[in-house]
Amino acid sequence: MSIHKPPVIKRHIRLQNSSTKVIYRAITDIQKLGNSRQVGIATIKGQPCMVRETGTYWVTG
């Protein structure tokens, strides 16, 4: 019997403190909110960080 693993996707993430810096990271633990936005967790500089989907990019916050 296999263990269920949550989906992992790689997307571009725009850092909140720098609007020009864009990094490419894996996003895990993705949840869809009621207003059709998606929220997930990405590891940035060794720290888990919550990210949300905004059109083309995901944004830290």
PDB file of N, CA and C in Angstrom:
ATOM      1  N   MET A   1       0.839  -1.178   0.000  1.00  0.00           N
ATOM      2  CA  MET A   1       0.000   0.000   0.000  1.00  0.00           C
ATOM      3  C   MET A   1       0.888   1.247   0.000  1.00  0.00           C
ATOM      4  N   SER A   2       0.662   2.138  -0.936  1.00  0.00           N
ATOM      5  CA  SER A   2       1.493   3.335  -1.044  1.00  0.00           C
ATOM      6  C   SER A   2       0.995   4.430  -0.104  1.00  0.00           C
ATOM      7  N   ILE A   3       1.924   5.285   0.300  1.00  0.00           N
ATOM      8  CA  ILE A   3       1.590   6.407   1.173  1.00  0.00           C
ATOM      9  C   ILE A   3       1.201   7.585   0.298  1.00  0.00           C
ATOM     10  N   HIS A   4       0.084   8.234   0.640  1.00  0.00           N
ATOM     11  CA  HIS A   4      -0.382   9.384  -0.131  1.00  0.00           C
ATOM     12  C   HIS A   4       0.551  10.563   0.071  1.00  0.00           C
ATOM     13  N   LYS A   5       1.005  11.164  -1.018  1.00  0.00           N
ATOM     14  CA  LYS A   5       1.845  12.355  -0.946  1.00  0.00           C
ATOM     15  C   LYS A   5       1.081  13.524  -1.550  1.00  0.00           C
ATOM     16  N   PRO A   6       1.120  14.677  -0.886  1.00  0.00           N
ATOM     17  CA  PRO A   6       0.429  15.846  -1.447  1.00  0.00           C
ATOM     18  C   PRO A   6       1.101  16.302  -2.734  1.00  0.00           C
ATOM     19  N   PRO A   7       0.360  16.937  -3.632  1.00  0.00           N
ATOM     20  CA  PRO A   7       0.957  17.385  -4.892  1.00  0.00           C
ATOM     21  C   PRO A   7       2.010  18.462  -4.665  1.00  0.00           C
ATOM     22  N   VAL A   8       3.085  18.380  -5.437  1.00  0.00           N
ATOM     23  CA  VAL A   8       4.162  19.366  -5.373  1.00  0.00           C
ATOM     24  C   VAL A   8       4.312  19.950  -6.770  1.00  0.00           C
ATOM     25  N   ILE A   9       4.255  21.276  -6.880  1.00  0.00           N
ATOM     26  CA  ILE A   9       4.437  21.929  -8.172  1.00  0.00           C
ATOM     27  C   ILE A   9       5.567  22.939  -8.049  1.00  0.00           C
ATOM     28  N   LYS A  10       6.195  23.252  -9.153  1.00  0.00           N
ATOM     29  CA  LYS A  10       7.241  24.277  -9.170  1.00  0.00           C
ATOM     30  C   LYS A  10       6.703  25.474  -9.934  1.00  0.00           C
ATOM     31  N   ARG A  11       6.773  26.634  -9.304  1.00  0.00           N
ATOM     32  CA  ARG A  11       6.262  27.866  -9.897  1.00  0.00           C
ATOM     33  C   ARG A  11       7.191  29.024  -9.581  1.00  0.00           C
ATOM     34  N   HIS A  12       7.010  30.111 -10.298  1.00  0.00           N
ATOM     35  CA  HIS A  12       7.749  31.340 -10.034  1.00  0.00           C
ATOM     36  C   HIS A  12       7.109  32.048  -8.849  1.00  0.00           C
ATOM     37  N   ILE A  13       7.962  32.505  -7.912  1.00  0.00           N
ATOM     38  CA  ILE A  13       7.490  33.194  -6.713  1.00  0.00           C
ATOM     39  C   ILE A  13       8.109  34.582  -6.691  1.00  0.00           C
ATOM     40  N   ARG A  14       7.277  35.581  -6.536  1.00  0.00           N
ATOM     41  CA  ARG A  14       7.755  36.966  -6.425  1.00  0.00           C
ATOM     42  C   ARG A  14       7.835  37.311  -4.943  1.00  0.00           C
ATOM     43  N   LEU A  15       9.018  37.745  -4.504  1.00  0.00           N
ATOM     44  CA  LEU A  15       9.195  38.082  -3.100  1.00  0.00           C
ATOM     45  C   LEU A  15       8.466  39.374  -2.772  1.00  0.00           C
ATOM     46  N   GLN A  16       7.846  39.433  -1.598  1.00  0.00           N
ATOM     47  CA  GLN A  16       7.020  40.577  -1.232  1.00  0.00           C
ATOM     48  C   GLN A  16       7.856  41.834  -0.993  1.00  0.00           C
ATOM     49  N   ASN A  17       9.048  41.675  -0.404  1.00  0.00           N
ATOM     50  CA  ASN A  17       9.856  42.856  -0.104  1.00  0.00           C
ATOM     51  C   ASN A  17      10.617  43.374  -1.321  1.00  0.00           C
ATOM     52  N   SER A  18      10.640  42.620  -2.413  1.00  0.00           N
ATOM     53  CA  SER A  18      11.337  43.050  -3.626  1.00  0.00           C
ATOM     54  C   SER A  18      10.468  42.698  -4.825  1.00  0.00           C
ATOM     55  N   SER A  19       9.829  43.689  -5.412  1.00  0.00           N
ATOM     56  CA  SER A  19       8.880  43.414  -6.496  1.00  0.00           C
ATOM     57  C   SER A  19       9.573  42.937  -7.764  1.00  0.00           C
ATOM     58  N   THR A  20      10.902  43.131  -7.875  1.00  0.00           N
ATOM     59  CA  THR A  20      11.599  42.733  -9.091  1.00  0.00           C
ATOM     60  C   THR A  20      12.229  41.351  -8.983  1.00  0.00           C
ATOM     61  N   LYS A  21      12.439  40.845  -7.768  1.00  0.00           N
ATOM     62  CA  LYS A  21      13.108  39.556  -7.596  1.00  0.00           C
ATOM     63  C   LYS A  21      12.098  38.419  -7.706  1.00  0.00           C
ATOM     64  N   VAL A  22      12.360  37.506  -8.634  1.00  0.00           N
ATOM     65  CA  VAL A  22      11.495  36.359  -8.847  1.00  0.00           C
ATOM     66  C   VAL A  22      12.344  35.107  -8.709  1.00  0.00           C
ATOM     67  N   ILE A  23      11.887  34.150  -7.898  1.00  0.00           N
ATOM     68  CA  ILE A  23      12.611  32.899  -7.713  1.00  0.00           C
ATOM     69  C   ILE A  23      11.723  31.739  -8.148  1.00  0.00           C
ATOM     70  N   TYR A  24      12.317  30.596  -8.389  1.00  0.00           N
ATOM     71  CA  TYR A  24      11.600  29.416  -8.859  1.00  0.00           C
ATOM     72  C   TYR A  24      11.723  28.356  -7.777  1.00  0.00           C
ATOM     73  N   ARG A  25      10.622  27.991  -7.142  1.00  0.00           N
ATOM     74  CA  ARG A  25      10.642  27.052  -6.028  1.00  0.00           C
ATOM     75  C   ARG A  25       9.486  26.056  -6.129  1.00  0.00           C
ATOM     76  N   ALA A  26       9.628  24.967  -5.384  1.00  0.00           N
ATOM     77  CA  ALA A  26       8.559  23.978  -5.273  1.00  0.00           C
ATOM     78  C   ALA A  26       7.557  24.448  -4.222  1.00  0.00           C
ATOM     79  N   ILE A  27       6.280  24.285  -4.517  1.00  0.00           N
ATOM     80  CA  ILE A  27       5.213  24.691  -3.603  1.00  0.00           C
ATOM     81  C   ILE A  27       4.490  23.430  -3.153  1.00  0.00           C
ATOM     82  N   THR A  28       4.373  23.251  -1.838  1.00  0.00           N
ATOM     83  CA  THR A  28       3.717  22.075  -1.279  1.00  0.00           C
ATOM     84  C   THR A  28       2.508  22.493  -0.459  1.00  0.00           C
ATOM     85  N   ASP A  29       1.747  21.514  -0.019  1.00  0.00           N
ATOM     86  CA  ASP A  29       0.592  21.730   0.862  1.00  0.00           C
ATOM     87  C   ASP A  29      -0.345  22.797   0.293  1.00  0.00           C
ATOM     88  N   ILE A  30      -0.751  22.603  -0.956  1.00  0.00           N
ATOM     89  CA  ILE A  30      -1.598  23.582  -1.645  1.00  0.00           C
ATOM     90  C   ILE A  30      -3.048  23.395  -1.220  1.00  0.00           C
ATOM     91  N   GLN A  31      -3.679  24.498  -0.849  1.00  0.00           N
ATOM     92  CA  GLN A  31      -5.086  24.480  -0.462  1.00  0.00           C
ATOM     93  C   GLN A  31      -5.831  25.533  -1.251  1.00  0.00           C
ATOM     94  N   LYS A  32      -7.041  25.192  -1.663  1.00  0.00           N
ATOM     95  CA  LYS A  32      -7.857  26.138  -2.422  1.00  0.00           C
ATOM     96  C   LYS A  32      -8.823  26.824  -1.461  1.00  0.00           C
ATOM     97  N   LEU A  33      -8.789  28.153  -1.467  1.00  0.00           N
ATOM     98  CA  LEU A  33      -9.662  28.923  -0.586  1.00  0.00           C
ATOM     99  C   LEU A  33     -11.014  29.133  -1.251  1.00  0.00           C
ATOM    100  N   GLY A  34     -11.963  29.629  -0.487  1.00  0.00           N
ATOM    101  CA  GLY A  34     -13.313  29.827  -0.990  1.00  0.00           C
ATOM    102  C   GLY A  34     -13.417  30.831  -2.118  1.00  0.00           C
ATOM    103  N   ASN A  35     -12.528  31.823  -2.149  1.00  0.00           N
ATOM    104  CA  ASN A  35     -12.594  32.843  -3.196  1.00  0.00           C
ATOM    105  C   ASN A  35     -11.732  32.458  -4.405  1.00  0.00           C
ATOM    106  N   SER A  36     -11.544  31.173  -4.623  1.00  0.00           N
ATOM    107  CA  SER A  36     -10.825  30.574  -5.758  1.00  0.00           C
ATOM    108  C   SER A  36      -9.339  30.906  -5.783  1.00  0.00           C
ATOM    109  N   ARG A  37      -8.768  31.382  -4.692  1.00  0.00           N
ATOM    110  CA  ARG A  37      -7.326  31.586  -4.585  1.00  0.00           C
ATOM    111  C   ARG A  37      -6.684  30.320  -4.025  1.00  0.00           C
ATOM    112  N   GLN A  38      -5.442  30.082  -4.388  1.00  0.00           N
ATOM    113  CA  GLN A  38      -4.720  28.943  -3.850  1.00  0.00           C
ATOM    114  C   GLN A  38      -3.608  29.429  -2.939  1.00  0.00           C
ATOM    115  N   VAL A  39      -3.412  28.710  -1.834  1.00  0.00           N
ATOM    116  CA  VAL A  39      -2.380  29.037  -0.865  1.00  0.00           C
ATOM    117  C   VAL A  39      -1.533  27.801  -0.667  1.00  0.00           C
ATOM    118  N   GLY A  40      -0.210  27.987  -0.562  1.00  0.00           N
ATOM    119  CA  GLY A  40       0.687  26.865  -0.356  1.00  0.00           C
ATOM    120  C   GLY A  40       1.885  27.272   0.480  1.00  0.00           C
ATOM    121  N   ILE A  41       2.816  26.330   0.643  1.00  0.00           N
ATOM    122  CA  ILE A  41       4.021  26.582   1.423  1.00  0.00           C
ATOM    123  C   ILE A  41       5.238  26.325   0.551  1.00  0.00           C
ATOM    124  N   ALA A  42       6.172  27.278   0.550  1.00  0.00           N
ATOM    125  CA  ALA A  42       7.431  27.150  -0.180  1.00  0.00           C
ATOM    126  C   ALA A  42       8.579  27.365   0.789  1.00  0.00           C
ATOM    127  N   THR A  43       9.700  26.707   0.535  1.00  0.00           N
ATOM    128  CA  THR A  43      10.878  26.887   1.378  1.00  0.00           C
ATOM    129  C   THR A  43      11.783  27.929   0.734  1.00  0.00           C
ATOM    130  N   ILE A  44      11.984  29.037   1.435  1.00  0.00           N
ATOM    131  CA  ILE A  44      12.826  30.132   0.944  1.00  0.00           C
ATOM    132  C   ILE A  44      13.899  30.398   1.994  1.00  0.00           C
ATOM    133  N   LYS A  45      15.154  30.287   1.599  1.00  0.00           N
ATOM    134  CA  LYS A  45      16.302  30.461   2.502  1.00  0.00           C
ATOM    135  C   LYS A  45      16.207  29.542   3.711  1.00  0.00           C
ATOM    136  N   GLY A  46      15.751  28.326   3.505  1.00  0.00           N
ATOM    137  CA  GLY A  46      15.676  27.333   4.571  1.00  0.00           C
ATOM    138  C   GLY A  46      14.499  27.485   5.505  1.00  0.00           C
ATOM    139  N   GLN A  47      13.644  28.464   5.285  1.00  0.00           N
ATOM    140  CA  GLN A  47      12.491  28.713   6.144  1.00  0.00           C
ATOM    141  C   GLN A  47      11.200  28.459   5.370  1.00  0.00           C
ATOM    142  N   PRO A  48      10.229  27.742   5.959  1.00  0.00           N
ATOM    143  CA  PRO A  48       8.937  27.591   5.292  1.00  0.00           C
ATOM    144  C   PRO A  48       8.217  28.931   5.237  1.00  0.00           C
ATOM    145  N   CYS A  49       7.642  29.244   4.089  1.00  0.00           N
ATOM    146  CA  CYS A  49       7.007  30.540   3.888  1.00  0.00           C
ATOM    147  C   CYS A  49       5.674  30.322   3.164  1.00  0.00           C
ATOM    148  N   MET A  50       4.625  30.994   3.637  1.00  0.00           N
ATOM    149  CA  MET A  50       3.325  30.867   2.988  1.00  0.00           C
ATOM    150  C   MET A  50       3.291  31.725   1.721  1.00  0.00           C
ATOM    151  N   VAL A  51       2.789  31.144   0.631  1.00  0.00           N
ATOM    152  CA  VAL A  51       2.680  31.861  -0.634  1.00  0.00           C
ATOM    153  C   VAL A  51       1.248  31.748  -1.141  1.00  0.00           C
ATOM    154  N   ARG A  52       0.824  32.750  -1.908  1.00  0.00           N
ATOM    155  CA  ARG A  52      -0.527  32.723  -2.482  1.00  0.00           C
ATOM    156  C   ARG A  52      -0.439  33.002  -3.977  1.00  0.00           C
ATOM    157  N   GLU A  53      -1.392  32.467  -4.699  1.00  0.00           N
ATOM    158  CA  GLU A  53      -1.418  32.609  -6.150  1.00  0.00           C
ATOM    159  C   GLU A  53      -2.030  33.945  -6.539  1.00  0.00           C
ATOM    160  N   THR A  54      -1.372  34.655  -7.448  1.00  0.00           N
ATOM    161  CA  THR A  54      -1.905  35.916  -7.988  1.00  0.00           C
ATOM    162  C   THR A  54      -1.660  35.924  -9.490  1.00  0.00           C
ATOM    163  N   GLY A  55      -2.500  35.292 -10.233  1.00  0.00           N
ATOM    164  CA  GLY A  55      -2.356  35.290 -11.680  1.00  0.00           C
ATOM    165  C   GLY A  55      -1.157  34.488 -12.128  1.00  0.00           C
ATOM    166  N   THR A  56      -0.165  35.158 -12.732  1.00  0.00           N
ATOM    167  CA  THR A  56       1.000  34.495 -13.291  1.00  0.00           C
ATOM    168  C   THR A  56       1.966  34.020 -12.221  1.00  0.00           C
ATOM    169  N   TYR A  57       2.151  34.817 -11.172  1.00  0.00           N
ATOM    170  CA  TYR A  57       3.123  34.509 -10.130  1.00  0.00           C
ATOM    171  C   TYR A  57       2.445  34.098  -8.844  1.00  0.00           C
ATOM    172  N   TRP A  58       3.243  33.503  -7.963  1.00  0.00           N
ATOM    173  CA  TRP A  58       2.855  33.305  -6.577  1.00  0.00           C
ATOM    174  C   TRP A  58       3.591  34.363  -5.778  1.00  0.00           C
ATOM    175  N   VAL A  59       2.987  34.873  -4.699  1.00  0.00           N
ATOM    176  CA  VAL A  59       3.554  35.973  -3.928  1.00  0.00           C
ATOM    177  C   VAL A  59       3.712  35.532  -2.476  1.00  0.00           C
ATOM    178  N   THR A  60       4.844  35.867  -1.862  1.00  0.00           N
ATOM    179  CA  THR A  60       5.027  35.563  -0.440  1.00  0.00           C
ATOM    180  C   THR A  60       4.148  36.496   0.380  1.00  0.00           C
ATOM    181  N   GLY A  61       3.790  36.018   1.558  1.00  0.00           N
ATOM    182  CA  GLY A  61       2.973  36.904   2.380  1.00  0.00           C
ATOM    183  C   GLY A  61       2.372  36.152   3.454  1.00  0.00           C
TER     184      GLY A  61
END
